[in-house]
XYZ file of C-alpha atoms in Angstrom:
450
model
C 15.008 -41.146 9.693
C 13.617 -38.525 7.297
C 15.240 -38.071 3.946
C 14.807 -35.905 0.853
C 11.701 -33.746 0.552
C 10.266 -35.070 3.865
C 13.339 -33.909 5.762
C 13.190 -30.509 4.079
C 9.523 -30.180 4.945
C 10.135 -31.171 8.566
C 12.999 -28.700 8.880
C 10.870 -25.917 7.472
C 7.978 -26.731 9.790
C 10.226 -26.962 12.844
C 11.328 -23.343 12.382
C 7.784 -22.165 13.134
C 6.460 -22.067 16.700
C 3.001 -23.023 15.439
C 1.664 -25.029 12.523
C -0.070 -23.205 9.678
C -3.777 -22.584 10.302
C -6.548 -21.929 7.790
C -5.603 -19.553 4.940
C -6.538 -15.887 5.074
C -9.521 -14.849 2.935
C -10.630 -18.522 2.879
C -13.632 -17.749 0.661
C -11.345 -16.798 -2.261
C -8.206 -18.832 -1.412
C -6.904 -20.641 -4.552
C -10.172 -19.771 -6.296
C -8.655 -18.556 -9.586
C -7.295 -21.137 -12.015
C -3.906 -20.763 -13.651
C -3.445 -22.478 -17.068
C -0.855 -25.253 -16.856
C -0.160 -25.082 -20.580
C -0.115 -22.322 -23.154
C 1.846 -19.123 -23.727
C 3.504 -17.070 -21.000
C 1.057 -14.256 -21.778
C -1.911 -16.418 -20.709
C -0.121 -17.346 -17.505
C 0.881 -13.756 -16.799
C -2.702 -12.551 -17.314
C -3.929 -15.241 -14.917
C -1.580 -13.864 -12.240
C -2.224 -10.180 -13.092
C -4.443 -8.382 -10.605
C -3.055 -8.584 -7.036
C -0.299 -6.109 -7.951
C -2.893 -3.471 -8.813
C -4.720 -3.950 -5.515
C -1.357 -3.364 -3.833
C -0.570 -0.375 -6.091
C -3.777 1.322 -4.906
C -2.149 1.936 -1.517
C 0.677 3.761 -3.275
C -1.636 6.377 -4.826
C -4.154 6.888 -2.010
C -5.244 10.352 -0.724
C -2.469 10.311 1.893
C 0.022 10.507 -0.962
C -1.848 13.462 -2.415
C -1.444 15.525 0.763
C 2.316 14.892 1.023
C 2.923 15.250 -2.741
C 0.963 18.520 -3.025
C 2.775 19.964 0.012
C 6.157 18.787 -1.315
C 5.554 20.129 -4.843
C 4.282 23.566 -3.781
C 7.053 24.080 -1.201
C 10.095 22.587 -2.918
C 9.206 22.286 -6.607
C 10.489 19.113 -8.232
C 13.174 18.361 -5.587
C 11.277 15.524 -3.857
C 10.716 13.514 -7.061
C 13.878 11.611 -6.114
C 12.233 10.598 -2.807
C 9.155 9.304 -4.662
C 11.385 7.304 -7.027
C 13.574 5.793 -4.273
C 10.491 4.994 -2.171
C 8.917 3.207 -5.122
C 12.071 1.191 -5.786
C 12.067 0.084 -2.132
C 8.360 -0.724 -2.454
C 8.960 -2.894 -5.539
C 11.570 -4.916 -3.619
C 9.475 -5.303 -0.462
C 6.268 -6.222 -2.320
C 8.179 -8.870 -4.287
C 9.366 -10.347 -0.965
C 5.805 -10.233 0.446
C 4.429 -12.118 -2.559
C 7.266 -14.637 -2.318
C 6.588 -15.265 1.391
C 2.902 -15.971 0.727
C 3.544 -18.284 -2.228
C 6.331 -20.336 -0.609
C 5.084 -20.701 2.972
C 1.325 -20.571 2.393
C 1.188 -17.941 5.147
C 0.508 -14.244 4.818
C 2.822 -11.911 6.769
C 0.382 -11.629 9.704
C 0.119 -15.428 10.016
C 3.900 -15.760 9.688
C 4.398 -13.281 12.571
C 1.859 -15.153 14.708
C 3.471 -18.511 13.960
C 7.045 -17.309 14.536
C 6.972 -14.912 17.493
C 5.810 -15.448 21.052
C 2.207 -14.518 21.777
C 3.014 -11.174 23.542
C 5.261 -10.065 20.652
C 2.671 -11.119 18.041
C -0.056 -9.241 19.944
C 2.160 -6.141 20.101
C 2.748 -6.315 16.335
C -1.008 -6.715 15.797
C -1.800 -3.577 17.861
C 0.824 -1.570 15.935
C -0.550 -2.842 12.636
C -4.125 -1.915 13.596
C -2.897 1.594 14.457
C -1.259 1.804 11.028
C -4.446 0.631 9.302
C -6.486 3.185 11.281
C -4.035 5.939 10.220
C -4.122 4.721 6.630
C -7.897 4.542 6.629
C -8.079 8.008 8.090
C -6.265 9.269 4.990
C -8.395 7.222 2.592
C -11.745 8.048 4.171
C -11.003 11.768 4.599
C -9.671 11.896 1.026
C -12.849 10.340 -0.398
C -14.994 12.591 1.825
C -13.092 15.688 0.616
C -13.680 14.593 -3.003
C -17.426 14.152 -2.378
C -17.493 17.563 -0.706
C -15.642 19.300 -3.546
C -17.570 17.652 -6.375
C -21.077 17.446 -4.898
C -21.087 19.686 -1.802
C -21.677 16.743 0.589
C -20.570 17.664 4.155
C -17.362 15.934 5.259
C -18.936 13.942 8.092
C -21.626 12.510 5.781
C -18.919 11.728 3.225
C -17.001 9.706 5.826
C -20.132 7.713 6.670
C -20.843 7.072 2.970
C -17.370 5.579 2.504
C -18.114 3.080 5.292
C -20.557 1.370 2.909
C -17.595 -0.100 1.003
C -17.686 -3.040 3.444
C -20.948 -4.114 1.788
C -19.398 -3.721 -1.671
C -16.433 -5.946 -0.744
C -18.744 -8.581 0.717
C -20.919 -8.597 -2.400
C -17.985 -8.696 -4.839
C -16.087 -11.444 -2.986
C -19.191 -13.628 -3.158
C -19.199 -13.132 -6.929
C -15.471 -13.804 -7.287
C -12.166 -12.083 -6.560
C -11.695 -11.084 -10.204
C -14.625 -8.642 -9.847
C -12.768 -6.726 -7.139
C -9.594 -6.681 -9.249
C -11.501 -5.446 -12.320
C -13.122 -2.537 -10.446
C -9.798 -1.555 -8.882
C -8.000 -1.595 -12.260
C -10.812 0.456 -13.869
C -10.495 3.098 -11.119
C -6.686 3.170 -11.499
C -7.069 3.759 -15.257
C -9.501 6.606 -14.443
C -6.910 8.228 -12.133
C -4.201 7.844 -14.797
C -6.393 9.386 -17.522
C -7.288 12.369 -15.312
C -3.629 13.136 -14.606
C -2.646 12.712 -18.258
C -4.922 15.688 -19.033
C -3.612 17.639 -16.013
C -0.028 17.156 -17.236
C -0.983 18.381 -20.726
C -2.539 21.570 -19.326
C 0.146 22.348 -16.721
C 3.048 22.013 -19.231
C 5.841 21.235 -16.730
C 9.511 21.753 -17.627
C 10.936 18.367 -18.697
C 14.499 19.390 -17.778
C 13.442 20.338 -14.234
C 11.504 17.074 -13.854
C 14.567 15.028 -14.818
C 16.688 17.068 -12.390
C 14.166 16.380 -9.622
C 14.828 12.640 -9.883
C 18.468 13.192 -8.803
C 18.779 13.064 -4.956
C 20.334 16.074 -3.189
C 21.847 16.508 0.284
C 19.365 19.313 1.039
C 16.606 16.721 1.554
C 18.400 15.458 4.678
C 19.714 18.860 5.854
C 16.402 20.745 5.667
C 14.157 19.529 8.563
C 10.915 20.641 6.872
C 11.888 18.938 3.633
C 12.923 15.796 5.524
C 9.583 15.721 7.387
C 7.627 15.739 4.113
C 10.136 13.320 2.514
C 9.558 10.761 5.290
C 5.833 11.415 4.958
C 6.191 10.507 1.268
C 8.097 7.360 2.299
C 5.280 6.437 4.701
C 2.686 7.187 2.049
C 4.539 5.162 -0.576
C 5.818 2.055 1.241
C 2.732 1.140 3.248
C 2.938 -1.549 5.945
C -0.583 -2.884 5.395
C 0.251 -3.508 1.722
C 2.871 -6.069 2.731
C 0.226 -8.024 4.675
C -2.286 -7.609 1.831
C 0.038 -8.794 -0.951
C 1.297 -11.849 0.928
C -2.344 -12.972 1.208
C -3.949 -12.142 -2.147
C -1.211 -13.829 -4.200
C -2.665 -17.035 -2.743
C -5.960 -16.489 -4.582
C -4.249 -18.120 -7.606
C -4.451 -21.891 -8.042
C -0.789 -22.488 -8.889
C 0.764 -25.954 -8.549
C 2.143 -26.720 -5.085
C 5.448 -27.967 -6.512
C 8.890 -26.378 -6.745
C 8.322 -25.521 -10.414
C 4.784 -24.255 -9.765
C 5.899 -21.988 -6.914
C 8.894 -20.709 -8.878
C 6.610 -19.807 -11.766
C 4.103 -18.169 -9.389
C 6.855 -16.036 -7.824
C 8.053 -14.915 -11.267
C 4.623 -13.834 -12.516
C 3.486 -12.335 -9.190
C 6.693 -10.246 -9.041
C 6.199 -9.062 -12.631
C 2.579 -8.162 -11.840
C 3.415 -6.082 -8.737
C 6.447 -4.424 -10.387
C 4.458 -3.220 -13.424
C 1.611 -2.003 -11.193
C 4.014 -0.117 -8.901
C 5.756 1.560 -11.854
C 2.310 2.837 -12.838
C 1.800 4.030 -9.233
C 5.175 5.824 -9.436
C 3.860 7.695 -12.484
C 0.703 8.768 -10.609
C 2.627 9.910 -7.506
C 5.143 11.795 -9.612
C 2.302 13.394 -11.603
C 0.678 14.779 -8.415
C 3.956 16.361 -7.266
C 4.789 17.610 -10.787
C 1.312 19.170 -11.120
C 1.759 20.929 -7.765
C 5.265 22.141 -8.699
C 4.294 23.251 -12.232
C 1.233 25.217 -11.078
C 1.581 26.340 -7.442
C 5.377 26.493 -6.969
C 5.865 28.148 -10.362
C 3.234 30.791 -9.456
C 4.957 31.466 -6.110
C 2.187 29.727 -4.107
C 4.538 27.772 -1.864
C 2.073 27.330 0.991
C -0.523 25.249 -0.893
C -0.934 22.016 1.078
C -4.716 21.696 1.409
C -6.326 19.358 -1.136
C -9.353 21.676 -1.185
C -7.158 24.706 -1.980
C -5.441 22.765 -4.761
C -8.841 21.874 -6.237
C -10.038 25.501 -6.275
C -6.732 26.999 -7.505
C -6.174 24.579 -10.385
C -8.963 25.983 -12.595
C -7.622 29.582 -12.788
C -3.978 28.444 -13.013
C -4.627 25.857 -15.746
C -7.139 28.038 -17.559
C -9.945 25.468 -17.555
C -12.571 24.427 -14.988
C -12.121 20.855 -16.252
C -8.731 20.843 -14.491
C -10.371 21.073 -11.066
C -13.153 18.622 -11.959
C -10.726 15.940 -13.174
C -8.603 16.483 -10.045
C -11.705 15.836 -7.907
C -12.722 12.773 -9.946
C -9.223 11.292 -9.609
C -9.262 11.968 -5.839
C -12.652 10.259 -5.476
C -11.452 7.245 -7.511
C -8.308 7.026 -5.346
C -10.346 7.209 -2.133
C -12.857 4.575 -3.289
C -10.067 2.257 -4.392
C -8.108 2.664 -1.177
C -11.062 1.982 1.110
C -11.794 -1.242 -0.818
C -8.260 -2.582 -0.428
C -7.996 -1.193 3.129
C -11.021 -3.267 4.122
C -9.352 -6.412 2.748
C -6.067 -5.589 4.499
C -7.873 -5.085 7.824
C -9.537 -8.465 7.490
C -6.235 -10.186 6.644
C -4.427 -8.590 9.603
C -7.133 -9.474 12.134
C -7.513 -13.045 10.825
C -3.764 -13.554 10.583
C -2.695 -12.290 13.993
C -5.722 -13.430 16.025
C -6.823 -16.462 13.982
C -10.457 -15.385 14.400
C -13.027 -17.800 13.011
C -16.234 -15.781 12.777
C -18.749 -15.079 10.008
C -17.199 -13.169 7.074
C -19.647 -10.210 7.224
C -19.106 -9.756 10.993
C -15.329 -10.082 10.586
C -15.328 -7.356 7.936
C -17.639 -5.133 9.970
C -15.322 -5.333 13.014
C -12.184 -4.578 10.991
C -13.950 -1.698 9.240
C -15.213 -0.144 12.460
C -11.686 -0.160 13.965
C -10.672 2.137 11.119
C -13.877 4.131 10.536
C -14.591 5.207 14.146
C -11.336 7.255 14.513
C -12.017 8.875 11.127
C -15.554 9.870 12.175
C -14.330 11.315 15.512
C -11.493 13.275 13.897
C -13.711 14.637 11.126
C -16.444 15.636 13.587
C -13.903 17.446 15.802
C -11.738 19.156 13.197
C -13.959 19.443 10.116
C -12.279 20.907 7.040
C -9.710 23.036 8.882
C -7.373 20.293 10.021
C -7.854 17.581 7.428
C -4.627 18.126 5.465
C -2.445 18.219 8.589
C -4.137 15.020 9.695
C -3.485 13.460 6.289
C 0.235 14.260 6.480
C 0.408 13.154 10.138
C -1.283 9.852 9.221
C 1.489 9.193 6.673
C 4.162 9.882 9.307
C 2.436 7.386 11.649
C 2.484 4.842 8.821
C 6.168 5.505 8.245
C 6.951 4.975 11.956
C 5.105 1.639 11.937
C 6.732 0.481 8.717
C 9.818 -1.050 10.389
C 7.615 -3.442 12.396
C 6.342 -4.958 9.133
C 9.526 -4.725 7.060
C 11.938 -6.342 9.549
C 9.867 -9.553 10.020
C 9.343 -9.780 6.243
C 13.074 -9.504 5.513
C 13.914 -11.870 8.392
C 11.485 -14.579 7.202
C 12.450 -14.474 3.501
C 16.162 -14.604 4.460
C 15.583 -17.712 6.628
C 16.524 -20.920 4.795
C 14.580 -23.099 7.259
C 11.394 -21.255 6.393
C 11.940 -20.677 2.673
C 13.992 -23.765 1.727
C 15.440 -23.424 -1.776
C 13.441 -20.192 -2.266
C 15.463 -18.336 0.368
C 16.739 -14.935 -0.812
C 20.006 -14.977 -2.750
C 23.016 -13.448 -0.897
C 22.811 -10.157 -2.852
C 19.089 -9.916 -2.119
C 19.683 -10.576 1.587
C 22.147 -7.675 1.731
C 19.914 -5.359 -0.314
C 16.786 -6.141 1.715
C 18.580 -5.437 5.011
C 19.982 -2.174 3.597
C 16.412 -1.088 2.728
C 15.174 -2.134 6.200
C 18.009 -0.213 7.910
C 17.388 2.922 5.779
C 13.723 2.837 6.808
C 14.599 2.359 10.504
C 17.222 5.156 10.520
C 14.933 7.651 8.763
C 12.081 6.823 11.110
C 14.311 7.168 14.200
C 15.491 10.556 12.939
C 11.904 11.645 12.295
C 10.895 10.613 15.814
C 13.847 12.551 17.274
C 12.965 15.673 15.254
C 9.312 15.420 16.256
C 10.104 15.117 19.988
C 13.212 17.295 20.361
C 13.701 19.176 17.060
């Protein structure tokens, strides 16, 4: 008869259909040491990094399209949507990190090990569609930036961004900290660019604060609701949940109750701080659009290219447009790096593929790049912004299929043991999941019958 920790372990294992397989990203799994002694600052810095890779997805070019459209059309009104979306994201990313640390499985592996094979395969297909939609936004965004800054045709820009697979391969061989350092440097670049844009645009502080208060008009106005759900899809990204649950396992924390508890605390702090920074970037894009375009009566500005060209005369300096382009390029580069990692994690997790790392990355990259190349070749510059906004709506529709399993697993005592969500967190997480499902169902209804 099993007793104590053995019984707990057996109970936890019995709640999975399949035993845990090899970890995702095996080449960097538990590769970064965490100091066992010393100040909390040293420990926090050892865990800092994964949150910023996750935060990248919350400031990618897809966000730019929805934020620019929302700011030019409705002024500061949708700031409340950005804030609420970010609060939901903070909660869900904390749960994703917790799942990875406690179970040793990323979300894709957990779905494969819990659900029947047909259900797991269905979730994998939906997730690949979401990654393709996400990558469409990232690749087109980077290509637009290259076009605006250097005059490179969009199609060539898309192909150039495909080279990031080689960058990821090279950096992972050197160590995961190199990827984190480049991502953080690019995030700082984006933040610095928008700090200058905010200084030049001189938005009304009172109106900004008022924009963070939700209004009923957001739900009543179909056009506003469409962009609001696009912002939700662009903010809470399904592939980020898979990504975070995997990369938290790059840290070499102790596999004890105390070690895992400490890892959860620092990983949550890391992702929360990074996502607050992402909230600032997202809000800055919408505020810039509201303070320049909406204020000037240009309520139809939704194209990133139009925003780039109009900023210089409205702000009174050509540097305004240049910094906007630089920030867009940095966001696109960052997003394609983390998107490549997320694609690898999803394919490995759901399918348990055991093939050479470079081939695995090439396959996952091609699944996302090929649709982007086809769309760009067919539509060129004319339809890119509509495609960006549509890609965020697709992401939003897929979000429930990642959020519900995540909430279900972290609320399951047999899977999480003593780390199971507290009662208040169980209620809150299901409320967030239900809000996402209801909004997405309404969006689908409006799209088909509205």
